[in-house]
Coordinates of N, CA, C and O in Angstrom, one line a residue:
X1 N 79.3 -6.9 -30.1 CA 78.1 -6.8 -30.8 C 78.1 -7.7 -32.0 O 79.1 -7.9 -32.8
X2 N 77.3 -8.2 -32.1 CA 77.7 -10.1 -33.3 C 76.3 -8.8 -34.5 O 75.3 -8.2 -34.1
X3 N 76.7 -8.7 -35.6 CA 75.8 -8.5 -36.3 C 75.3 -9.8 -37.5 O 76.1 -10.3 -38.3
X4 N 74.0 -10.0 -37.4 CA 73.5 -11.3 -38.3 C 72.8 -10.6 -39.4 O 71.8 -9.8 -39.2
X5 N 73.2 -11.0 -40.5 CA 72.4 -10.9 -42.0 C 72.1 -12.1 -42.6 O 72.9 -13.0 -43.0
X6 N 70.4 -12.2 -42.6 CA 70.0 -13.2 -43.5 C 69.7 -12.8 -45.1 O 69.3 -11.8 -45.6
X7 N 70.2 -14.3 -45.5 CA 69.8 -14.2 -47.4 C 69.4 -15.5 -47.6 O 69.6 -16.5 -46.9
X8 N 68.8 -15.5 -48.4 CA 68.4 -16.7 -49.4 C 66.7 -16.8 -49.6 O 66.2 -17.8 -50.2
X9 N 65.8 -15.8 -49.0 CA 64.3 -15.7 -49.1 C 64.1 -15.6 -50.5 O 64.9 -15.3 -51.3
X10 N 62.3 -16.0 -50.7 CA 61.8 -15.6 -52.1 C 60.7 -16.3 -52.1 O 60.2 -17.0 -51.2
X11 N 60.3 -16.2 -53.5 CA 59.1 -17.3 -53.8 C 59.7 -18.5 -54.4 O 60.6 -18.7 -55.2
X12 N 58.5 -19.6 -53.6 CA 58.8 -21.2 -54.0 C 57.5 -21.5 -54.4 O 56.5 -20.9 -54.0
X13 N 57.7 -22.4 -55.2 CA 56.1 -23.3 -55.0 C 56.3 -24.6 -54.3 O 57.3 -25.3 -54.3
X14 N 54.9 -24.8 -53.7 CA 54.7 -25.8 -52.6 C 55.5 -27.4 -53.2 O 55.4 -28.0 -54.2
X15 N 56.0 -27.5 -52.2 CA 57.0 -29.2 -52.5 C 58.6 -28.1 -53.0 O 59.6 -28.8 -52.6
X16 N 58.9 -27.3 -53.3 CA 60.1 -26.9 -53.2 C 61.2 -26.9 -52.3 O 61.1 -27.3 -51.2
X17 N 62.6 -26.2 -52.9 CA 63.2 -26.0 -51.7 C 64.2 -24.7 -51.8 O 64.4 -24.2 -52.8
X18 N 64.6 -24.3 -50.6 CA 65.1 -22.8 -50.0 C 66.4 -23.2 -49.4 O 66.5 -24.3 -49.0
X19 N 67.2 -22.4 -49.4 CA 68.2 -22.5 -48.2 C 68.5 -21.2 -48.1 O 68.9 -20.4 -48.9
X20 N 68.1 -21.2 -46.9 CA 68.5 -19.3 -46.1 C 70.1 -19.7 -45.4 O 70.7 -20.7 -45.1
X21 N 70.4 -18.2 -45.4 CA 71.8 -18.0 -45.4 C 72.2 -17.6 -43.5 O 71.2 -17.7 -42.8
X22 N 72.9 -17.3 -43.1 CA 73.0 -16.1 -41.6 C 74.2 -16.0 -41.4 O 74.7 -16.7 -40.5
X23 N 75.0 -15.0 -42.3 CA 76.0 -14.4 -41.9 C 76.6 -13.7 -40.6 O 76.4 -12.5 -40.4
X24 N 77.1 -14.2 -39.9 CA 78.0 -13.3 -38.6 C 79.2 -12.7 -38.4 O 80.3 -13.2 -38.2
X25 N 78.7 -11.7 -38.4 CA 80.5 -10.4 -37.9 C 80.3 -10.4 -36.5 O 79.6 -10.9 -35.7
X26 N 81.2 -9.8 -36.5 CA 81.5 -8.7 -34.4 C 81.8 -10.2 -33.7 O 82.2 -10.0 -32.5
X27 N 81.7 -11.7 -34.1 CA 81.7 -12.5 -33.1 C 81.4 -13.7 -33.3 O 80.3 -13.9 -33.9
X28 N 82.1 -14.9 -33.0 CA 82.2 -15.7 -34.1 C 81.3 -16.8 -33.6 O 81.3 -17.2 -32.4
X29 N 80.6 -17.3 -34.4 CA 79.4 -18.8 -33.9 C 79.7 -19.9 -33.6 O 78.8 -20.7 -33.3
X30 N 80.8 -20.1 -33.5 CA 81.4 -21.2 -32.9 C 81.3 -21.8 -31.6 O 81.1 -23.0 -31.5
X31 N 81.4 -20.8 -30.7 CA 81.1 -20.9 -29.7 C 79.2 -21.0 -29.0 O 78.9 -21.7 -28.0
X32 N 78.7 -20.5 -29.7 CA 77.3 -20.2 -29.7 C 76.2 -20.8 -29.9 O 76.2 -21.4 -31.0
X33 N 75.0 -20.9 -29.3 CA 73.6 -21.4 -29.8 C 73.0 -20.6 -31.1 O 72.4 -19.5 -30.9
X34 N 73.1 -21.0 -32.1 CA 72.3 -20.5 -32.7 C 71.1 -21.1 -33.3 O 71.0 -22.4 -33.5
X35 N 70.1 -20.1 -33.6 CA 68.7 -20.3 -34.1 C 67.7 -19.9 -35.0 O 67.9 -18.7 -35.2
X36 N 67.1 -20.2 -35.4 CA 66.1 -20.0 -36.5 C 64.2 -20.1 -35.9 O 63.7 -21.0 -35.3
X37 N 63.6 -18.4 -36.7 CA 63.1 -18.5 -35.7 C 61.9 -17.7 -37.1 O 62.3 -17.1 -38.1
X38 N 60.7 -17.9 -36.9 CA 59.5 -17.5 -38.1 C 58.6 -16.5 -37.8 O 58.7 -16.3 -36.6
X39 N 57.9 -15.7 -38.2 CA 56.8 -14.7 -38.2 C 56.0 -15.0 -39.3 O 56.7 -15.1 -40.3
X40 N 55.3 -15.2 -39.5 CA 53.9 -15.3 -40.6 C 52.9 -14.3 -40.1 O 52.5 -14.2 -38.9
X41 N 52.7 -13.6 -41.1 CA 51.5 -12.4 -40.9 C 50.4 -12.5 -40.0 O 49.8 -13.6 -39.9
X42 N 50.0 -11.4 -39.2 CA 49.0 -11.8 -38.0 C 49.3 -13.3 -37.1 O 48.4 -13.8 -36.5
X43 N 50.5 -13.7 -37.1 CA 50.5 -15.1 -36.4 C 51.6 -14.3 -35.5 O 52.1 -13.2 -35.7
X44 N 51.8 -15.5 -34.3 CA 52.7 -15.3 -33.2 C 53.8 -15.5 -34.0 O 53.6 -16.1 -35.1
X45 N 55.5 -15.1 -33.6 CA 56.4 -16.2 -34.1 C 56.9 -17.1 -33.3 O 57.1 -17.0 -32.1
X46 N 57.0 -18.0 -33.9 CA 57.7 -19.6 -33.8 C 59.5 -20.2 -34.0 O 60.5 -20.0 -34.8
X47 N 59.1 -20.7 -33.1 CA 61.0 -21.4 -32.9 C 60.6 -22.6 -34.2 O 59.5 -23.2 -34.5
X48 N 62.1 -22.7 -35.0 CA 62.2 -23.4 -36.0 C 63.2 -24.1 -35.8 O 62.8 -25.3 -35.7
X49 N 64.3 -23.9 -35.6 CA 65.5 -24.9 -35.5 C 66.6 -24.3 -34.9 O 66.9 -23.1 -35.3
X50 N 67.6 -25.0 -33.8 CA 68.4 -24.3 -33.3 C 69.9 -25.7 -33.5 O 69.7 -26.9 -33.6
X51 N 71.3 -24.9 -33.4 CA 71.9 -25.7 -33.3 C 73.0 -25.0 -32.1 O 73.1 -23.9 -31.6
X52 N 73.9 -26.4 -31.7 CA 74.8 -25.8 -30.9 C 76.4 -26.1 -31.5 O 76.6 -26.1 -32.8
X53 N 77.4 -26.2 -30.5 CA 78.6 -25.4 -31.6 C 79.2 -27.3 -31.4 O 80.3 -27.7 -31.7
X54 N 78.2 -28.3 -30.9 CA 78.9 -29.6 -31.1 C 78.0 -30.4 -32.2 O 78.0 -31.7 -32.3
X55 N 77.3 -29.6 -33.0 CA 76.4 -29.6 -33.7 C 75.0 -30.7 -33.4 O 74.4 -31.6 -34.0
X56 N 74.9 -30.1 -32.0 CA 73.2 -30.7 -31.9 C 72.3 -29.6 -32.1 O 72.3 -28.4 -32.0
X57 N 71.5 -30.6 -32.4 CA 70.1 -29.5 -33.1 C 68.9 -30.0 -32.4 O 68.7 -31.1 -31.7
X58 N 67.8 -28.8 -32.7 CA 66.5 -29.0 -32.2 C 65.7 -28.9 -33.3 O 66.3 -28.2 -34.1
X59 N 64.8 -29.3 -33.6 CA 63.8 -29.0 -34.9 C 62.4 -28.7 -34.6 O 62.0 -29.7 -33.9
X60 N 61.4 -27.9 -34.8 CA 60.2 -27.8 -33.9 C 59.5 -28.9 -34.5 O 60.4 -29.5 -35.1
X61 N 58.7 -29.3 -34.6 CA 57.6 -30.9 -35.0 C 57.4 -30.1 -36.3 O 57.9 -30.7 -37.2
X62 N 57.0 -29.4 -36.5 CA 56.2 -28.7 -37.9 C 56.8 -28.9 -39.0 O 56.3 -29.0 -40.1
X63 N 58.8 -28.7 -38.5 CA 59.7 -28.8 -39.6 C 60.5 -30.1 -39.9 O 61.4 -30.3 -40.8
X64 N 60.0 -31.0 -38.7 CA 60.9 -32.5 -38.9 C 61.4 -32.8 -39.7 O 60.6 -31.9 -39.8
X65 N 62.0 -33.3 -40.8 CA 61.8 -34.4 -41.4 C 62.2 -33.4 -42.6 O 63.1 -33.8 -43.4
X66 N 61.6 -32.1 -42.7 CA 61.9 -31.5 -43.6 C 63.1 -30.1 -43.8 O 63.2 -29.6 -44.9
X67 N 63.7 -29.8 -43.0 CA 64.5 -28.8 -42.5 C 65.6 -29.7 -42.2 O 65.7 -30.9 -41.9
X68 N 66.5 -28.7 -42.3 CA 67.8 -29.3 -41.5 C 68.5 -27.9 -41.3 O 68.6 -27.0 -42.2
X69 N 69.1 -27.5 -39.9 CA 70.4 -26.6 -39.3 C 71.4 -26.9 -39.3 O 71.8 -28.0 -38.9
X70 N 72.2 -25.6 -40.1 CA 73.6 -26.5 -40.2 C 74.2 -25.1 -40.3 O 73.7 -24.0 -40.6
X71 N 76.0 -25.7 -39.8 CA 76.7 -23.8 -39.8 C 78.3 -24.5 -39.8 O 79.0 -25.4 -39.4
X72 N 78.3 -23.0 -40.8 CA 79.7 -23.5 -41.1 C 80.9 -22.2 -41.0 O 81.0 -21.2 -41.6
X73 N 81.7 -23.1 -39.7 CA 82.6 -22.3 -38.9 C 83.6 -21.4 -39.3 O 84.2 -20.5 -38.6
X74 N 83.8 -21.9 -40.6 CA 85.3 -21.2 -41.3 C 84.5 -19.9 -42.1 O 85.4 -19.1 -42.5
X75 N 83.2 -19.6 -42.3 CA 82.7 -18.7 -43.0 C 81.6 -18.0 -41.7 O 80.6 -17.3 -42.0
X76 N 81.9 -18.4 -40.4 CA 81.1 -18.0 -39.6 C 79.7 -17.6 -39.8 O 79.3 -16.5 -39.6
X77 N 78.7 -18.8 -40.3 CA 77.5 -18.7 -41.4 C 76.4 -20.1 -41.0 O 76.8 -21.3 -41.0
X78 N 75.3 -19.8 -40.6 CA 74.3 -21.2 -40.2 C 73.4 -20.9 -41.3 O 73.1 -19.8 -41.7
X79 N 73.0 -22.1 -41.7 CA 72.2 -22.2 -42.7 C 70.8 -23.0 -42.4 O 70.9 -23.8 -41.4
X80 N 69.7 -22.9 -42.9 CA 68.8 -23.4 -42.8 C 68.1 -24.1 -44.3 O 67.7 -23.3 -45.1
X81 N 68.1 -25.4 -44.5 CA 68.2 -26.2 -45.3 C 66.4 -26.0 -45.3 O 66.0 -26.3 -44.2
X82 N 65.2 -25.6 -46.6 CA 64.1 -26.4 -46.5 C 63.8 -26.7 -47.6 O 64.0 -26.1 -48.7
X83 N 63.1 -27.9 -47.1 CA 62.7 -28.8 -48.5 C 61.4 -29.1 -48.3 O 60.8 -29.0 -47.3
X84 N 61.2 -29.4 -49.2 CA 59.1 -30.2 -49.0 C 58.5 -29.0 -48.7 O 57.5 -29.2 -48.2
X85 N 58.7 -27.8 -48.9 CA 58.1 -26.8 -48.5 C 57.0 -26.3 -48.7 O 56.9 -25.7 -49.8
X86 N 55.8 -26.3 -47.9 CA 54.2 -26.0 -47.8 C 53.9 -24.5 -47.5 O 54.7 -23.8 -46.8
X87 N 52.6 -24.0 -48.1 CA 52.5 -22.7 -48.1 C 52.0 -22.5 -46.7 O 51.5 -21.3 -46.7
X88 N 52.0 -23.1 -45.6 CA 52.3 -22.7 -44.3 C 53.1 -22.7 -43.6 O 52.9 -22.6 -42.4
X89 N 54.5 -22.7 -44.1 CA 55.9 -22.2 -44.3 C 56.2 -20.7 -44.6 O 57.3 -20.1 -44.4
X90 N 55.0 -20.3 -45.2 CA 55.4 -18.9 -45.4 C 55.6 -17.8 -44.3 O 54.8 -17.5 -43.3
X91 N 56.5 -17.3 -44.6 CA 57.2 -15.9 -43.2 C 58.0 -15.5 -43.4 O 58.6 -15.8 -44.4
X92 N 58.7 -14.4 -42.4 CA 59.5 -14.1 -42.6 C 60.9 -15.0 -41.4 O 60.7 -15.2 -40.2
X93 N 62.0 -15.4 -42.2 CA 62.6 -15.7 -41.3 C 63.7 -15.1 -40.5 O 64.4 -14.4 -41.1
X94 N 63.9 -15.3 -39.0 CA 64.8 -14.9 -38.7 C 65.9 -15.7 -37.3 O 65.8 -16.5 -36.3
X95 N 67.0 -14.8 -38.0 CA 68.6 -16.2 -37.4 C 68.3 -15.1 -36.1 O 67.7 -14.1 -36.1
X96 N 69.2 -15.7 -34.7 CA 69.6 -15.2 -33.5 C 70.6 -16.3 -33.0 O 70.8 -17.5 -33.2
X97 N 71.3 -15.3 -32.3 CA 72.7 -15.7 -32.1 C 72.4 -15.8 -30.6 O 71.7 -14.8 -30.3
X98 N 72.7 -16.6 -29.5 CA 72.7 -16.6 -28.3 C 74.0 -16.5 -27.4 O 74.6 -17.6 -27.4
X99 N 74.7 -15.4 -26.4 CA 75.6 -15.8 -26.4 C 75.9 -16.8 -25.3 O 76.6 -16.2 -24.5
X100 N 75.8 -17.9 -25.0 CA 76.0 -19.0 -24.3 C 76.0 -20.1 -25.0 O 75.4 -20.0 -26.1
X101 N 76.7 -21.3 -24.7 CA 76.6 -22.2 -25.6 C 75.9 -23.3 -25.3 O 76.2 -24.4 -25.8
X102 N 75.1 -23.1 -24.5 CA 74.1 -23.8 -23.8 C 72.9 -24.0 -25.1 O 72.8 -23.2 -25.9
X103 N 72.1 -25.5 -25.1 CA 71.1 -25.6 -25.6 C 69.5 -25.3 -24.8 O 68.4 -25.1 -25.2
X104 N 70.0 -25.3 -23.7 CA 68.5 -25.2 -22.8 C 67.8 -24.5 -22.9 O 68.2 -23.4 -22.7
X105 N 66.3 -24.5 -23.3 CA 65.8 -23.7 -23.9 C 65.8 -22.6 -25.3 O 65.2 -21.7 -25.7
X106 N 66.6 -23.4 -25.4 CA 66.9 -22.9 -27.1 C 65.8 -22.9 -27.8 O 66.1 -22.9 -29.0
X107 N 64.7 -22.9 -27.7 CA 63.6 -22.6 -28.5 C 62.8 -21.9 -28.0 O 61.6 -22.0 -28.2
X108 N 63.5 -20.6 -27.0 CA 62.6 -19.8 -26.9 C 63.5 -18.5 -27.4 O 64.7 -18.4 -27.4
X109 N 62.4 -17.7 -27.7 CA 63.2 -15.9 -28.0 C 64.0 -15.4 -27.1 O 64.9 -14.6 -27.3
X110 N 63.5 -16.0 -25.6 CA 63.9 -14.9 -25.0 C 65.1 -15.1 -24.6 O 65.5 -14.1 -23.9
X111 N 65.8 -16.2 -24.7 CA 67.1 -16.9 -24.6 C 68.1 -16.1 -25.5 O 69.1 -16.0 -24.8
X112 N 68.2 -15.6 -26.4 CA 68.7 -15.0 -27.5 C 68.8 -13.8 -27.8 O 67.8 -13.1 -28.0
X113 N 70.4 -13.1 -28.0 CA 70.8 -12.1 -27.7 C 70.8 -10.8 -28.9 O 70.6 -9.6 -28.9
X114 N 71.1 -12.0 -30.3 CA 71.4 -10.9 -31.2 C 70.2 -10.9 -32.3 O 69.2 -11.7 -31.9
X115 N 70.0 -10.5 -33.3 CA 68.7 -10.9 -34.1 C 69.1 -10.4 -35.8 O 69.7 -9.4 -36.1
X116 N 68.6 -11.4 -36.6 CA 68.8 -10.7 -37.9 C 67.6 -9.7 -38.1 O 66.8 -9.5 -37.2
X117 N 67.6 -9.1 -39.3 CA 66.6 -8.5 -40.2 C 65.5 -9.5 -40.6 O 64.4 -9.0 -40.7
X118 N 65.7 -10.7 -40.9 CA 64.8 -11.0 -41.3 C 65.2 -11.8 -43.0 O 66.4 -11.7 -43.3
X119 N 64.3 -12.6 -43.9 CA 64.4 -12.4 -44.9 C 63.0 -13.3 -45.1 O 62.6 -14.1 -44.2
X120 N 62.2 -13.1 -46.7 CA 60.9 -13.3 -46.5 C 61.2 -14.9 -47.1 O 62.2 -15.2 -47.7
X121 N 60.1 -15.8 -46.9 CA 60.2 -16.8 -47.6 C 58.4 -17.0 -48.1 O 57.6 -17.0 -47.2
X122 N 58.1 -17.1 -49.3 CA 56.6 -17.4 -49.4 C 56.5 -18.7 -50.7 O 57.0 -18.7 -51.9
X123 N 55.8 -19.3 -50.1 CA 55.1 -20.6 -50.7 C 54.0 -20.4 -51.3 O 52.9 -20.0 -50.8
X124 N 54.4 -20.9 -52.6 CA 52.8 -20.6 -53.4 C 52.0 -22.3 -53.5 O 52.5 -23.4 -53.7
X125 N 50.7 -21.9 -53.3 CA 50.3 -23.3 -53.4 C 49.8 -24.1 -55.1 O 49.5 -25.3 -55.1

């Protein structure tokens, strides 16, 4: 059982930057797809960024240019880098651990085994 805790949410103002945290016990990410993944109030959630353990990544179009996934193995911890950040950014975010180390489909939920809590991120305009 891999348990994931995210940190690093809060308030920004628009053009800022965040970096969320995603701690893992029970099992180490190394091996693993992990991902980053959004909820914004009344909205569906959305795939944000996924990486694998040879460090390829996926980025959805929305966050190109301005996100970056990144994880670092000796603290068993993926991070989610955002910058340029717009108040349609705001949500809550959340890490998932997949256990395969496959990328395919890595931007869907349903690929993905473990789940954090969550942590909020809100953009003020």
């Amino acid at each position: 059982q891999v348990l994931l805790v995210e940190s690093g949410g809060g308030l920004v103002q628009a053009g800022g930057s965040l970096r969320l945290s995603c701690a893992a016990s029970g099992g180490t990410i190394s091996n693993r797809v992990m991902g980053w993944f959004r909820q914004a109030p009344e909205k569906e959630g959305e795939f944000v960024a996924s990486i694998d353990r040879d460090g390829k990544t996926l980025l959805a179009n929305s966050v190109k240019g301005r996100f970056t996934i990144s994880t670092d193995n000796a603290v068993n911890t993926v991070y989610l880098q955002m910058n340029s950040l717009k108040p349609e950014d705001t949500a809550t975010y959340y890490c998932a651990a997949r256990s395969s180390g496959s990328m395919e489909l890595s931007h869907l939920r349903e690929v993905y085994d473990y789940w954090g809590q969550g942590t909020r991120v809100t953009v003020s305009s």
